[in-house]
PDB file of C-alpha atoms in Angstrom:
ATOM      1  CA  MET A   1      -5.830  10.056  -2.315  1.00 90.00           C
ATOM      2  CA  LEU A   2      -3.256   8.752  -4.722  1.00 96.00           C
ATOM      3  CA  ARG A   3      -4.605   8.582  -8.271  1.00 95.00           C
ATOM      4  CA  LEU A   4      -3.404   6.026 -10.774  1.00 95.00           C
ATOM      5  CA  MET A   5      -2.051   7.510 -14.008  1.00 95.00           C
ATOM      6  CA  ARG A   6      -0.922   4.224 -15.576  1.00 93.00           C
ATOM      7  CA  ALA A   7       0.619   0.866 -14.713  1.00 91.00           C
ATOM      8  CA  GLN A   8       4.337   0.188 -15.135  1.00 86.00           C
ATOM      9  CA  GLN A   9       5.134  -3.343 -16.301  1.00 82.00           C
ATOM     10  CA  GLY A  10       7.624  -5.844 -14.950  1.00 67.00           C
ATOM     11  CA  ARG A  11       8.085  -5.110 -11.247  1.00 72.00           C
ATOM     12  CA  ARG A  12       8.815  -7.669  -8.550  1.00 77.00           C
ATOM     13  CA  THR A  13       8.348  -6.927  -4.860  1.00 81.00           C
ATOM     14  CA  THR A  14      10.030  -7.993  -1.664  1.00 84.00           C
ATOM     15  CA  ALA A  15       8.072  -8.032   1.606  1.00 85.00           C
ATOM     16  CA  GLU A  16       9.503  -8.015   5.104  1.00 86.00           C
ATOM     17  CA  PHE A  17       8.288  -7.954   8.689  1.00 87.00           C
ATOM     18  CA  GLY A  18      10.365  -6.408  11.473  1.00 80.00           C
ATOM     19  CA  ASP A  19      10.491  -4.999  14.966  1.00 76.00           C
ATOM     20  CA  TYR A  20      11.200  -1.376  14.071  1.00 75.00           C
ATOM     21  CA  LEU A  21       9.041  -1.302  10.923  1.00 77.00           C
ATOM     22  CA  PRO A  22       6.136  -3.707  11.443  1.00 86.00           C
ATOM     23  CA  PHE A  23       5.712  -4.375   7.703  1.00 91.00           C
ATOM     24  CA  ARG A  24       7.038  -3.057   4.407  1.00 90.00           C
ATOM     25  CA  PHE A  25       7.402  -4.042   0.808  1.00 86.00           C
ATOM     26  CA  CYS A  26       9.358  -2.514  -2.031  1.00 86.00           C
ATOM     27  CA  SER A  27       9.648  -3.013  -5.754  1.00 83.00           C
ATOM     28  CA  ASP A  28      12.811  -3.806  -7.664  1.00 79.00           C
ATOM     29  CA  ALA A  29      12.403  -0.563  -9.637  1.00 73.00           C
ATOM     30  CA  HIS A  30      15.330   1.795  -9.953  1.00 74.00           C
ATOM     31  CA  HIS A  31      14.282   5.037  -8.290  1.00 75.00           C
ATOM     32  CA  HIS A  32      15.603   8.562  -8.020  1.00 77.00           C
ATOM     33  CA  ASP A  33      16.402   9.847  -4.540  1.00 82.00           C
ATOM     34  CA  PRO A  34      15.104  11.705  -2.727  1.00 89.00           C
ATOM     35  CA  LYS A  35      11.710  10.011  -2.935  1.00 92.00           C
ATOM     36  CA  LEU A  36       8.288  11.547  -2.442  1.00 96.00           C
ATOM     37  CA  TYR A  37       6.186  10.317   0.478  1.00 97.00           C
ATOM     38  CA  TRP A  38       2.421  10.052   0.852  1.00 97.00           C
ATOM     39  CA  ARG A  39       1.127   9.215   4.332  1.00 97.00           C
ATOM     40  CA  THR A  40      -2.324   8.316   5.554  1.00 97.00           C
ATOM     41  CA  GLY A  41      -4.079   6.798   8.560  1.00 97.00           C
ATOM     42  CA  ASN A  42      -5.002   8.724  11.690  1.00 96.00           C
ATOM     43  CA  LEU A  43      -1.250   9.552  11.937  1.00 95.00           C
ATOM     44  CA  VAL A  44      -1.271   8.750  15.670  1.00 96.00           C
ATOM     45  CA  SER A  45      -1.817   4.998  16.062  1.00 95.00           C
ATOM     46  CA  GLN A  46      -2.118   4.198  12.347  1.00 96.00           C
ATOM     47  CA  MET A  47       0.194   5.321   9.586  1.00 97.00           C
ATOM     48  CA  LEU A  48       0.886   4.023   6.110  1.00 97.00           C
ATOM     49  CA  GLU A  49       3.683   5.595   4.076  1.00 97.00           C
ATOM     50  CA  VAL A  50       3.881   5.180   0.311  1.00 96.00           C
ATOM     51  CA  GLU A  51       7.275   5.850  -1.289  1.00 95.00           C
ATOM     52  CA  ILE A  52       7.087   7.344  -4.791  1.00 95.00           C
ATOM     53  CA  ASP A  53       9.825   7.952  -7.362  1.00 92.00           C
ATOM     54  CA  ARG A  54      10.130  11.739  -7.652  1.00 92.00           C
ATOM     55  CA  THR A  55      10.639  11.780 -11.423  1.00 91.00           C
ATOM     56  CA  THR A  56       8.360   9.002 -12.711  1.00 91.00           C
ATOM     57  CA  GLY A  57       5.578   8.871 -10.091  1.00 94.00           C
ATOM     58  CA  GLU A  58       6.038   5.112  -9.749  1.00 92.00           C
ATOM     59  CA  VAL A  59       5.200   3.617  -6.356  1.00 93.00           C
ATOM     60  CA  VAL A  60       8.482   2.041  -5.232  1.00 91.00           C
ATOM     61  CA  GLY A  61       7.606   1.017  -1.672  1.00 91.00           C
ATOM     62  CA  VAL A  62       4.960   0.874   1.021  1.00 94.00           C
ATOM     63  CA  VAL A  63       5.709   0.966   4.744  1.00 95.00           C
ATOM     64  CA  LEU A  64       3.111   0.178   7.393  1.00 95.00           C
ATOM     65  CA  LEU A  65       4.662   2.294  10.169  1.00 94.00           C
ATOM     66  CA  LEU A  66       1.778   2.057  12.654  1.00 94.00           C
ATOM     67  CA  PRO A  67      -0.780  -0.661  11.901  1.00 95.00           C
ATOM     68  CA  GLY A  68      -3.209   0.178  14.683  1.00 94.00           C
ATOM     69  CA  LYS A  69      -5.520  -2.715  15.503  1.00 94.00           C
ATOM     70  CA  VAL A  70      -5.341  -5.644  13.100  1.00 95.00           C
ATOM     71  CA  SER A  71      -8.390  -7.799  12.367  1.00 96.00           C
ATOM     72  CA  ARG A  72      -8.601 -11.413  11.237  1.00 95.00           C
ATOM     73  CA  ALA A  73     -12.118 -10.755   9.848  1.00 94.00           C
ATOM     74  CA  PHE A  74     -10.754 -10.630   6.290  1.00 94.00           C
ATOM     75  CA  PRO A  75     -13.323  -9.042   3.960  1.00 92.00           C
ATOM     76  CA  GLU A  76     -14.546 -10.865   0.875  1.00 86.00           C
ATOM     77  CA  MET A  77     -12.775  -9.907  -2.301  1.00 79.00           C
ATOM     78  CA  ASP A  78     -14.991  -9.772  -5.366  1.00 78.00           C
ATOM     79  CA  VAL A  79     -13.222  -8.455  -8.443  1.00 80.00           C
ATOM     80  CA  SER A  80     -13.774 -10.121 -11.795  1.00 79.00           C
ATOM     81  CA  ALA A  81     -10.726 -11.085 -13.859  1.00 80.00           C
ATOM     82  CA  ASP A  82     -11.570  -8.546 -16.576  1.00 84.00           C
ATOM     83  CA  ARG A  83     -11.060  -5.714 -14.064  1.00 86.00           C
ATOM     84  CA  VAL A  84      -7.514  -6.801 -13.101  1.00 88.00           C
ATOM     85  CA  ALA A  85      -4.593  -5.120 -14.884  1.00 87.00           C
ATOM     86  CA  SER A  86      -0.987  -6.232 -14.702  1.00 89.00           C
ATOM     87  CA  GLY A  87       1.626  -3.714 -13.606  1.00 88.00           C
ATOM     88  CA  TYR A  88       2.829  -1.498 -10.796  1.00 87.00           C
ATOM     89  CA  PRO A  89       1.117   1.858 -10.144  1.00 93.00           C
ATOM     90  CA  VAL A  90       2.390   5.174 -11.433  1.00 94.00           C
ATOM     91  CA  VAL A  91       0.523   7.944  -9.601  1.00 97.00           C
ATOM     92  CA  ASP A  92      -0.149  11.618 -10.232  1.00 96.00           C
ATOM     93  CA  ILE A  93       2.643  13.686  -8.626  1.00 96.00           C
ATOM     94  CA  SER A  94       1.683  17.070 -10.077  1.00 93.00           C
ATOM     95  CA  ASP A  95       1.430  19.792  -7.438  1.00 91.00           C
ATOM     96  CA  TRP A  96       3.444  17.758  -4.892  1.00 94.00           C
ATOM     97  CA  PRO A  97       4.640  19.831  -1.895  1.00 91.00           C
ATOM     98  CA  LEU A  98       8.243  21.082  -2.036  1.00 90.00           C
ATOM     99  CA  ASP A  99       9.094  19.279   1.222  1.00 92.00           C
ATOM    100  CA  ARG A 100       8.300  15.954  -0.581  1.00 94.00           C
ATOM    101  CA  MET A 101       5.728  14.882   2.068  1.00 96.00           C
ATOM    102  CA  ARG A 102       1.975  14.783   1.617  1.00 96.00           C
ATOM    103  CA  ASP A 103      -0.057  13.863   4.688  1.00 97.00           C
ATOM    104  CA  GLU A 104      -3.704  13.017   4.073  1.00 96.00           C
ATOM    105  CA  PRO A 105      -5.232  11.781   7.324  1.00 97.00           C
ATOM    106  CA  GLY A 106      -8.017   9.296   6.773  1.00 94.00           C
ATOM    107  CA  PRO A 107      -9.457   5.974   7.865  1.00 92.00           C
ATOM    108  CA  MET A 108      -7.329   2.866   7.558  1.00 96.00           C
ATOM    109  CA  SER A 109      -8.005  -0.767   8.444  1.00 96.00           C
ATOM    110  CA  VAL A 110      -5.620  -3.709   8.391  1.00 97.00           C
ATOM    111  CA  TYR A 111      -6.848  -7.285   7.893  1.00 96.00           C
ATOM    112  CA  VAL A 112      -4.913 -10.559   7.815  1.00 96.00           C
ATOM    113  CA  ASP A 113      -5.611 -14.214   7.143  1.00 95.00           C
ATOM    114  CA  ALA A 114      -3.269 -17.199   6.825  1.00 94.00           C
ATOM    115  CA  SER A 115      -1.148 -15.748   4.014  1.00 94.00           C
ATOM    116  CA  ARG A 116      -2.503 -12.301   3.087  1.00 94.00           C
ATOM    117  CA  MET A 117      -2.639  -8.753   4.414  1.00 95.00           C
ATOM    118  CA  LEU A 118      -5.160  -6.184   3.238  1.00 96.00           C
ATOM    119  CA  ILE A 119      -4.671  -2.502   4.013  1.00 96.00           C
ATOM    120  CA  ARG A 120      -7.942  -0.682   3.299  1.00 96.00           C
ATOM    121  CA  LEU A 121      -7.768   3.076   2.964  1.00 95.00           C
ATOM    122  CA  ARG A 122     -11.486   3.504   2.530  1.00 89.00           C
ATOM    123  CA  GLU A 123     -14.278   1.215   3.713  1.00 82.00           C
ATOM    124  CA  LEU A 124     -17.601   0.606   2.013  1.00 78.00           C
ATOM    125  CA  VAL A 125     -16.364   1.570  -1.422  1.00 83.00           C
ATOM    126  CA  GLU A 126     -16.906  -0.485  -4.523  1.00 88.00           C
ATOM    127  CA  ILE A 127     -13.632  -1.746  -5.948  1.00 91.00           C
ATOM    128  CA  ALA A 128     -13.806  -0.776  -9.628  1.00 92.00           C
ATOM    129  CA  SER A 129     -10.516  -2.357 -10.685  1.00 93.00           C
ATOM    130  CA  VAL A 130      -7.227  -3.769  -9.465  1.00 94.00           C
ATOM    131  CA  VAL A 131      -3.682  -3.223 -10.711  1.00 93.00           C
ATOM    132  CA  GLY A 132      -0.746  -5.254  -9.523  1.00 90.00           C
ATOM    133  CA  THR A 133       1.966  -7.720 -10.156  1.00 85.00           C
ATOM    134  CA  GLY A 134       2.831 -10.968  -8.416  1.00 82.00           C
ATOM    135  CA  ASP A 135       1.622 -10.962  -4.841  1.00 88.00           C
ATOM    136  CA  VAL A 136       0.873  -7.218  -4.552  1.00 91.00           C
ATOM    137  CA  MET A 137      -2.402  -5.771  -5.813  1.00 92.00           C
ATOM    138  CA  PHE A 138      -3.656  -2.181  -5.520  1.00 94.00           C
ATOM    139  CA  GLU A 139      -7.441  -1.713  -5.318  1.00 95.00           C
ATOM    140  CA  LEU A 140      -8.889   1.277  -7.182  1.00 95.00           C
ATOM    141  CA  ASP A 141     -12.220   3.042  -6.934  1.00 94.00           C
ATOM    142  CA  GLY A 142     -14.199   4.418  -9.890  1.00 93.00           C
ATOM    143  CA  GLN A 143     -11.999   7.553 -10.030  1.00 95.00           C
ATOM    144  CA  ASP A 144      -8.764   5.475 -10.079  1.00 95.00           C
ATOM    145  CA  ALA A 145      -7.843   6.413  -6.497  1.00 96.00           C
ATOM    146  CA  ILE A 146      -5.922   3.754  -4.571  1.00 96.00           C
ATOM    147  CA  VAL A 147      -8.281   2.580  -1.825  1.00 96.00           C
ATOM    148  CA  GLY A 148      -6.602  -0.661  -0.749  1.00 95.00           C
ATOM    149  CA  ILE A 149      -3.443  -2.733  -0.984  1.00 95.00           C
ATOM    150  CA  LEU A 150      -3.499  -6.533  -0.921  1.00 94.00           C
ATOM    151  CA  ILE A 151      -0.297  -8.454  -0.269  1.00 93.00           C
ATOM    152  CA  ALA A 152      -0.497 -12.250  -0.723  1.00 92.00           C
ATOM    153  CA  GLY A 153       1.975 -15.095  -0.343  1.00 91.00           C
ATOM    154  CA  LEU A 154       3.142 -14.027   3.112  1.00 92.00           C
ATOM    155  CA  PRO A 155       4.543 -16.620   5.568  1.00 92.00           C
ATOM    156  CA  LYS A 156       1.867 -17.831   8.004  1.00 94.00           C
ATOM    157  CA  GLN A 157       4.219 -17.672  10.994  1.00 94.00           C
ATOM    158  CA  LYS A 158       5.084 -14.026  10.298  1.00 92.00           C
ATOM    159  CA  ILE A 159       1.421 -13.119   9.754  1.00 93.00           C
ATOM    160  CA  ASP A 160       0.500 -14.811  13.065  1.00 94.00           C
ATOM    161  CA  GLU A 161       3.263 -12.986  14.968  1.00 92.00           C
ATOM    162  CA  PHE A 162       2.247  -9.670  13.401  1.00 92.00           C
ATOM    163  CA  ALA A 163      -1.454 -10.218  14.165  1.00 92.00           C
ATOM    164  CA  ASP A 164      -0.771 -11.308  17.758  1.00 92.00           C
ATOM    165  CA  MET A 165       1.175  -8.084  18.396  1.00 90.00           C
ATOM    166  CA  HIS A 166      -1.496  -5.835  16.907  1.00 90.00           C
ATOM    167  CA  MET A 167      -4.769  -7.737  17.342  1.00 84.00           C
ATOM    168  CA  ALA A 168      -7.993  -5.732  17.601  1.00 67.00           C
TER     169      ALA A 168
END
């Protein structure tokens, strides 16, 4: 799992839906190429790729390459305001493989409602805190591992088209 080291202030994100890449968002952060990549999901019908700046460890983009089955049964979100931190995640990149790719197969679920998408990387885990900025929030467990990504403020028409293509 990706572990949060700290939050970087002042990032805006841009989200987009598409035919080739079902969904992606990226921050306005300057990044150093080539990037590091962390991938999870079952890596067959589900794959999430997180793009990470190779020098700072800042998450600079997230691509939902293979969403698998999407559910409209959006889970309840219960995080108190005192557990929400502003910023964009900087993750631990020590011991990263030389080929810049780290694959960690694991469970992944995608949920949508009228204007939000939730990508859960672990089910049945208590969300200890949240870090994010604007419409993108990263859920963290008690060990500061990223266990979910919530994207809000998405266009209803695009969400509906996405869900119809990938409905469970």
